[in-house]
mmCIF file of C-alpha atoms and ligand atoms in Angstrom:
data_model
loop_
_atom_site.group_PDB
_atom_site.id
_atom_site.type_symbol
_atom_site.label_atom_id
_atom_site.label_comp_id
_atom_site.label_asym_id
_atom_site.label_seq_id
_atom_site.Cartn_x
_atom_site.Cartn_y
_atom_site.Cartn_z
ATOM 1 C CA UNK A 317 4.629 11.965 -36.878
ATOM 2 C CA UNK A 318 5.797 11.346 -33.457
ATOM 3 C CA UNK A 319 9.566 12.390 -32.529
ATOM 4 C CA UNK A 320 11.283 9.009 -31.287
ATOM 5 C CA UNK A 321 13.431 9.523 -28.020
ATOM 6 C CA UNK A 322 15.852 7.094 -27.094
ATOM 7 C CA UNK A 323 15.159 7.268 -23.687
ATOM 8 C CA UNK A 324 14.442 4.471 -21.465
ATOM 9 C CA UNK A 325 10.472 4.299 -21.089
ATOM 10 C CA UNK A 326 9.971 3.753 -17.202
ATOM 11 C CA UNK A 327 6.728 3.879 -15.326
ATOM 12 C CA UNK A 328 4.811 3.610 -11.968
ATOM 13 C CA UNK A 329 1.778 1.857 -11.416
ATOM 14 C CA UNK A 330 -0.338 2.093 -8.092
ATOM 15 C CA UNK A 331 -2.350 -0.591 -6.770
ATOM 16 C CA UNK A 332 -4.600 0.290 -3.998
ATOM 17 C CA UNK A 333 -7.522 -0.309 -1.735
ATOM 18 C CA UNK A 334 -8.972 -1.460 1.980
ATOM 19 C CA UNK A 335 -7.038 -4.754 3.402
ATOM 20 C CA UNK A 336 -8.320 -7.673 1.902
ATOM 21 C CA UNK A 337 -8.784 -5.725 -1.861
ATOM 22 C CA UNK A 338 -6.985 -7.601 -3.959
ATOM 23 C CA UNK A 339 -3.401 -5.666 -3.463
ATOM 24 C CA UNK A 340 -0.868 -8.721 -3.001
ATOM 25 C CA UNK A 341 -2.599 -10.914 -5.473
ATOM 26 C CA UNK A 342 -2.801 -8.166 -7.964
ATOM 27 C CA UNK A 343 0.750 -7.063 -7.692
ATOM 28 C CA UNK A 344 1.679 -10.682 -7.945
ATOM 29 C CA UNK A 345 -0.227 -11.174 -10.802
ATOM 30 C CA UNK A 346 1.802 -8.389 -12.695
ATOM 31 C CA UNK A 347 5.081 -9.833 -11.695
ATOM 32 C CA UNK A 348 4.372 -12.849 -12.220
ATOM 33 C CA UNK A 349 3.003 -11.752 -16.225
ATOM 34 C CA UNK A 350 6.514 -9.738 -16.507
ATOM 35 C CA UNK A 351 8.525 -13.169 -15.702
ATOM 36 C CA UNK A 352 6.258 -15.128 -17.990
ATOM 37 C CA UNK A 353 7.557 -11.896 -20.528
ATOM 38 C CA UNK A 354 11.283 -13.012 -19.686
ATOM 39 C CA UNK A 355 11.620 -9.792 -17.425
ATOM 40 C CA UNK A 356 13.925 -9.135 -14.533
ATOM 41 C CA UNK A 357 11.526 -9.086 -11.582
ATOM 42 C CA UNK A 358 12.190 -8.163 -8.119
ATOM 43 C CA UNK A 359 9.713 -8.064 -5.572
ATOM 44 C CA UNK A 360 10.283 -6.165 -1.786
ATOM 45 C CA UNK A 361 7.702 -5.274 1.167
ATOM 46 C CA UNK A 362 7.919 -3.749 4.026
ATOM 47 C CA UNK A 363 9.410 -5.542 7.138
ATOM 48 C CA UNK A 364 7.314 -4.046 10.070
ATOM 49 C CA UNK A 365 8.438 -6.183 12.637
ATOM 50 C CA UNK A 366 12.205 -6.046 11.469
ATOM 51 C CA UNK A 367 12.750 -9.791 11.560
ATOM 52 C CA UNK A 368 13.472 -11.608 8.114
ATOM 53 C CA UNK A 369 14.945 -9.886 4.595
ATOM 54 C CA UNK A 370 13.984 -12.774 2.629
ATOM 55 C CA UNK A 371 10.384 -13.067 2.840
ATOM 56 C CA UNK A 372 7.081 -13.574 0.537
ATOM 57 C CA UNK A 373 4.824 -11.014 -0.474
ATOM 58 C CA UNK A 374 1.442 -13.425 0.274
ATOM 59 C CA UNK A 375 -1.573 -12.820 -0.399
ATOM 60 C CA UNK A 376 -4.945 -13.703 1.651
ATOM 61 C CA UNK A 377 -5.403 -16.635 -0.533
ATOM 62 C CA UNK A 378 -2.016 -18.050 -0.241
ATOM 63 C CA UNK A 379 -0.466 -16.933 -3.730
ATOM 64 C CA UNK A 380 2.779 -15.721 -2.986
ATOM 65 C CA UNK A 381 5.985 -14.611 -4.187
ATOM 66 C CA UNK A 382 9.598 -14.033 -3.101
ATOM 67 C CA UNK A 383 10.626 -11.011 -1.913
ATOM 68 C CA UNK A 384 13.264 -9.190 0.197
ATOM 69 C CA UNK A 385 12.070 -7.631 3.274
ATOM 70 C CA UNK A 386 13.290 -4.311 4.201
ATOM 71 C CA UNK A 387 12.814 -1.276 6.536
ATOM 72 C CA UNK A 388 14.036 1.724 4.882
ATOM 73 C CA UNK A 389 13.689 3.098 1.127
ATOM 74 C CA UNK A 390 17.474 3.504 0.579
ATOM 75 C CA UNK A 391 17.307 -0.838 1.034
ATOM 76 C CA UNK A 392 15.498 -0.920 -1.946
ATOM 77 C CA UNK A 393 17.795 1.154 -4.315
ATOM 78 C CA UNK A 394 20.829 -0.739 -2.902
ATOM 79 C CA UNK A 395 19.214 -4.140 -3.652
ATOM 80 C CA UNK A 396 18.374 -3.323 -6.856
ATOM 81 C CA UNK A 397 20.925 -4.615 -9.918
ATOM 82 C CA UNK A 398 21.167 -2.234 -12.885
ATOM 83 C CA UNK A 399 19.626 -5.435 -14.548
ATOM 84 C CA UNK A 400 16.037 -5.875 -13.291
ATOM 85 C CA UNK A 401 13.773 -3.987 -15.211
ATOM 86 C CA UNK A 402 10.013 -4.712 -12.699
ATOM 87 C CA UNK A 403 10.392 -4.128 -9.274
ATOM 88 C CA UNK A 404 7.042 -4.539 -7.235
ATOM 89 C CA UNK A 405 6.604 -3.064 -3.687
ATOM 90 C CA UNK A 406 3.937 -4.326 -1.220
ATOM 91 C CA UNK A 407 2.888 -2.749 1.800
ATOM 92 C CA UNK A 408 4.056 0.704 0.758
ATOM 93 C CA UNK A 409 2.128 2.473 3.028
ATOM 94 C CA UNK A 410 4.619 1.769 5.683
ATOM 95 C CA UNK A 411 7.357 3.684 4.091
ATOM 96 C CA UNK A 412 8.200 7.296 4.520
ATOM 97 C CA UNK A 413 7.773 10.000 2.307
ATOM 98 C CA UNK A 414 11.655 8.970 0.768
ATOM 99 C CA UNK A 415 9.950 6.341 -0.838
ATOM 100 C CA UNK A 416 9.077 9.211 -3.122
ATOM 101 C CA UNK A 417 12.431 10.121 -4.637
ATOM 102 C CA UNK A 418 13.200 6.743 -4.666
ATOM 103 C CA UNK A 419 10.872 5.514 -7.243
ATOM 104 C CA UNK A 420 11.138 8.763 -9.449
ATOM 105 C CA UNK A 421 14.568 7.824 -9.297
ATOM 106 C CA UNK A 422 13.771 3.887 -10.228
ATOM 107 C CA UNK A 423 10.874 5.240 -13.055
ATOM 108 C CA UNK A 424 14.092 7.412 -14.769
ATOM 109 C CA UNK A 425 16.228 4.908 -14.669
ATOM 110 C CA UNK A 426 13.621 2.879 -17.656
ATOM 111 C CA UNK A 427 12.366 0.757 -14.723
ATOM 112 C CA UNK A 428 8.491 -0.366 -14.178
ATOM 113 C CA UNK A 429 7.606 -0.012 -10.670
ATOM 114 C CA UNK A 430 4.484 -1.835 -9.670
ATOM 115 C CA UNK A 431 3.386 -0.916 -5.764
ATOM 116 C CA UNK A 432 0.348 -1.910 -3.376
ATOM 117 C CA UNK A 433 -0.516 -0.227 -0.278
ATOM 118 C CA UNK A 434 -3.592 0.818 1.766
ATOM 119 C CA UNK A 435 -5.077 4.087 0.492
ATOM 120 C CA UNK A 436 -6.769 4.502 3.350
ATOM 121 C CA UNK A 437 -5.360 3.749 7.562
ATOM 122 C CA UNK A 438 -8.252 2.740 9.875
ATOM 123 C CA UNK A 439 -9.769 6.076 10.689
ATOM 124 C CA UNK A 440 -10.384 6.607 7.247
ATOM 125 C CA UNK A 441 -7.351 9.019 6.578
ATOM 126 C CA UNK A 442 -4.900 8.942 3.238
ATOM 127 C CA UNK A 443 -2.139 6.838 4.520
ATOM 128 C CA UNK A 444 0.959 7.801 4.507
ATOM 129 C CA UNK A 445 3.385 8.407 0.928
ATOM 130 C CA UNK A 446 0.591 6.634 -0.723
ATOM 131 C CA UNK A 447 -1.396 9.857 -1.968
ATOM 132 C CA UNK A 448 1.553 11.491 -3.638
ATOM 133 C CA UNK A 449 2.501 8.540 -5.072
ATOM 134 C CA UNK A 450 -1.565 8.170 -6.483
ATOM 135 C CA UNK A 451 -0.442 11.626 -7.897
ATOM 136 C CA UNK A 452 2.521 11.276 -9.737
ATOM 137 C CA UNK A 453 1.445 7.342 -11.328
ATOM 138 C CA UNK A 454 0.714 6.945 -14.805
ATOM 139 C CA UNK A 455 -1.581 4.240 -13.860
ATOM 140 C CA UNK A 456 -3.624 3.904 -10.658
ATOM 141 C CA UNK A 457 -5.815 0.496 -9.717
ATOM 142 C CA UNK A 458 -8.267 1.287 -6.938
ATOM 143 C CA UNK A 459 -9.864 -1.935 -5.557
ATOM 144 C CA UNK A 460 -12.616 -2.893 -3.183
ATOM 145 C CA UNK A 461 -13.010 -6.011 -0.682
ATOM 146 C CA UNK A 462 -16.273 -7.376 -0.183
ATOM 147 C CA UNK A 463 -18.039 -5.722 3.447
ATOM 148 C CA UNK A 464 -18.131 -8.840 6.100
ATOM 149 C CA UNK A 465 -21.515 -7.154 7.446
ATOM 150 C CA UNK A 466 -23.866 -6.199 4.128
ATOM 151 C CA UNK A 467 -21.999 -8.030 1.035
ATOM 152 C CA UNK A 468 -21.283 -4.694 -0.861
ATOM 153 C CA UNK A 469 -18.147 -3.325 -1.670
ATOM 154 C CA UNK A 470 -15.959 -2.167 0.670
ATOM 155 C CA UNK A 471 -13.424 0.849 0.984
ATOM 156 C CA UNK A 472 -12.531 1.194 4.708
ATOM 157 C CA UNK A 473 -10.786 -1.248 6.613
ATOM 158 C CA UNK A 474 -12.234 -1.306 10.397
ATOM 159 C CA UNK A 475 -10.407 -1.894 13.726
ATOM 160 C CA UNK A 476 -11.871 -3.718 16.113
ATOM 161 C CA UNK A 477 -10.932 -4.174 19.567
ATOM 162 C CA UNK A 478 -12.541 -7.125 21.833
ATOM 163 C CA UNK A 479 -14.862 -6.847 18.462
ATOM 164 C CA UNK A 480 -15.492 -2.945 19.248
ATOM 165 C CA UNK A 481 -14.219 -0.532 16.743
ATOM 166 C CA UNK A 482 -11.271 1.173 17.607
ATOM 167 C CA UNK A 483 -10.875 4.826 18.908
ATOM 168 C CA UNK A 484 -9.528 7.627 16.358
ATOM 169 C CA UNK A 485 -6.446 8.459 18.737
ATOM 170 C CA UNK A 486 -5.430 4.600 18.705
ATOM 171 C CA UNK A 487 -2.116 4.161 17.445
ATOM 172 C CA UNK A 488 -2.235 3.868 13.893
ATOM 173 C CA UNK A 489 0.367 0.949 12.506
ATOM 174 C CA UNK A 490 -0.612 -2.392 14.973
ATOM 175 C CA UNK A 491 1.640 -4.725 13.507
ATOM 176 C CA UNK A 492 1.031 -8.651 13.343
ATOM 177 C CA UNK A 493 -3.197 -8.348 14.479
ATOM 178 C CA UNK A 494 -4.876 -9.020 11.091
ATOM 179 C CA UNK A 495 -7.796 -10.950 13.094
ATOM 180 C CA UNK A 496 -7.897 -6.889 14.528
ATOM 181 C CA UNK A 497 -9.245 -5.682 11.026
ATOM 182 C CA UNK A 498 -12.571 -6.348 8.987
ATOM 183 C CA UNK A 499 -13.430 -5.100 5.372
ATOM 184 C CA UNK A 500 -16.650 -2.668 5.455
ATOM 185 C CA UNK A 501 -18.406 -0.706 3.417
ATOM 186 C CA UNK A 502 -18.886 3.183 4.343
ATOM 187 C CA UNK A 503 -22.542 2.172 5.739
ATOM 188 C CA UNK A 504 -20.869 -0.575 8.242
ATOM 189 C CA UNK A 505 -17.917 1.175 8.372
ATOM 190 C CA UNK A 506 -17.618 3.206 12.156
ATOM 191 C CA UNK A 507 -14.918 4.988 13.488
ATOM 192 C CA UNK A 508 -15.427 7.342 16.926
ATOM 193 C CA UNK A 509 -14.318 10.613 15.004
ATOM 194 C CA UNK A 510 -16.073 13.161 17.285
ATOM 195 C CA UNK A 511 -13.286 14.171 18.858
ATOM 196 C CA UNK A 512 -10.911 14.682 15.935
ATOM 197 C CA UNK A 513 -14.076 16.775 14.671
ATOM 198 C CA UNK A 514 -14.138 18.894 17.666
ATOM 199 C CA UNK A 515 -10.774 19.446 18.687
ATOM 200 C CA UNK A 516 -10.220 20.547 14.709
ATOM 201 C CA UNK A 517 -12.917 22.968 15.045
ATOM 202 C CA UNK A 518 -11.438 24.479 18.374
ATOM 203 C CA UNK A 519 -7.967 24.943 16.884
ATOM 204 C CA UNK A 520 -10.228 26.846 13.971
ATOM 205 C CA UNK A 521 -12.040 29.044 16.167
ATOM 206 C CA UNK A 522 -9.181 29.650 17.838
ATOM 207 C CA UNK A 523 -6.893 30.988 14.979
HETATM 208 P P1 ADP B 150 -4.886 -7.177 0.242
HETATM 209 O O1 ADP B 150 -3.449 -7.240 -0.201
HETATM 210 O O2 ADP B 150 -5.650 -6.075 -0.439
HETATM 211 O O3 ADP B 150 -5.062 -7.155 1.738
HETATM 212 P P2 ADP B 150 -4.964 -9.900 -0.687
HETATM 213 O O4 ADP B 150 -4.540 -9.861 -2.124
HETATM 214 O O5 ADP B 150 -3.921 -10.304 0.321
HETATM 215 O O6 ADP B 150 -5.617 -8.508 -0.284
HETATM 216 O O7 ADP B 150 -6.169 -10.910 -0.503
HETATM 217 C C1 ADP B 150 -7.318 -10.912 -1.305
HETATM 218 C C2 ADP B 150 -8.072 -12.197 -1.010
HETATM 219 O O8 ADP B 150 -8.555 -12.153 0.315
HETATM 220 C C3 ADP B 150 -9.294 -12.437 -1.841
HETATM 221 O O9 ADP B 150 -9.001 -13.003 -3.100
HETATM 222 C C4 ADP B 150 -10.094 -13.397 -0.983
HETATM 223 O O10 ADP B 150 -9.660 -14.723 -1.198
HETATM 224 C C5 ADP B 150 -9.660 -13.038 0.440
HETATM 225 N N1 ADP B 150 -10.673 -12.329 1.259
HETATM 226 C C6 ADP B 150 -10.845 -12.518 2.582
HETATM 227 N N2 ADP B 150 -11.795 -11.672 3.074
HETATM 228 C C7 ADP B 150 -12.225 -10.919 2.029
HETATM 229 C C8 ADP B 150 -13.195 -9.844 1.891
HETATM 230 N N3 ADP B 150 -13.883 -9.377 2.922
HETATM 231 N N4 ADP B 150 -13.370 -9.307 0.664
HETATM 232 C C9 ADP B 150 -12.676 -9.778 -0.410
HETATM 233 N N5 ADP B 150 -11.753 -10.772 -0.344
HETATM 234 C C10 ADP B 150 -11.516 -11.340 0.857
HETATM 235 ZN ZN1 ZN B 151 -21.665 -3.044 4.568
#
């Protein structure tokens, strides 16, 4: 027999993948289920260009869902009422490494925390908080976008400037150019990594 605790049973699920996955409409999905379960849902995402709180988290079909808009992780434990019990988070890749504490802290509290974010920035690198937070989840979602060039799955998410792909030692967050990015599969996929390669090996050498 199993010892019953009366602890509140929080959790943390991860949701992630190349732009145009599946992210948004995934993590809407799951909110949407938990209000259709008479749960207390609130939804935030990042605000990158630091212009509206109350915003949507959309997806690239058009299903959306309200949400407030914020810039730093301390935002989202100050919106939060001891009442809601889901909170989703889009676009956590954006967020610093506080994001971290944040949701350990919502997850002890008995809440479900439901985030999205890119696993992966656009020279192929683990973005951001999002592989610690892959770590500590009880439940990870990894999904692929269909490549633009071949029709196969697709992890990477390519940059492409004047329809080039972009340089490794471009700047990595480009906010408000989606036409910039493509799904592609590792085959189609091309980023210049040469020099990160060689300058790597250098500082090696050197040591
Ligand atoms: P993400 O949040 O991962 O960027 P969204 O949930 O916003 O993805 O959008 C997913 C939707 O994007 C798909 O259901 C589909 O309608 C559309 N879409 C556009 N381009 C692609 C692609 N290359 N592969 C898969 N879906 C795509
Ligand atoms: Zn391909």
């Amino acid at each position: 027999m199993f010892l019953k605790k009366n602890k509140p049973k929080g959790s943390l699920e991860v949701i992630c993948g190349s732009m145009f996955s599946g992210k948004s409409e995934e993590l809407i999905r799951r909110l949407k289920r938990s209000q259709i379960a008479k749960q207390n849902t609130l939804a935030f995402k990042h605000n990158l260009d630091d212009r509206k709180t109350i915003e949507y988290v959309i997806s690239h079909s058009g299903n959306k869902i309200k949400a407030f808009a914020v810039d730093t992780v301390k935002l989202i434990l100050d919106l939060t009422p001891p009442e809601i019990e889901v909170i989703g988070i889009d676009e956590v890749q954006f967020f610093s490494m506080d994001i971290i504490p944040v949701v350990l802290k919502l997850v002890s509290m008995g809440k479900k925390v439901i985030i999205a974010g890119l696993d992966l920035d656009f020279r192929g690198i683990p973005f951001g908080p999002i592989p610690a937070l892959l770590a500590i989840a009880d439940k990870i979602t990894k999904l692929n976008a269909i490549c633009v060039r071949c029709g196969a799955e697709a992890q990477h998410t390519q940059r492409l400037i004047d329809g080039i792909p972009a340089k490794f030692h471009d700047p990595i967050v480009l906010v408000g150019a989606e036409e910039c990015y493509e799904a592609r599969c590792r085959n189609c996929y091309s980023i210049d990594i040469h020099d990160f390669i060689e300058k790597y090996e250098q500082k090696q050498n050197s040591i």
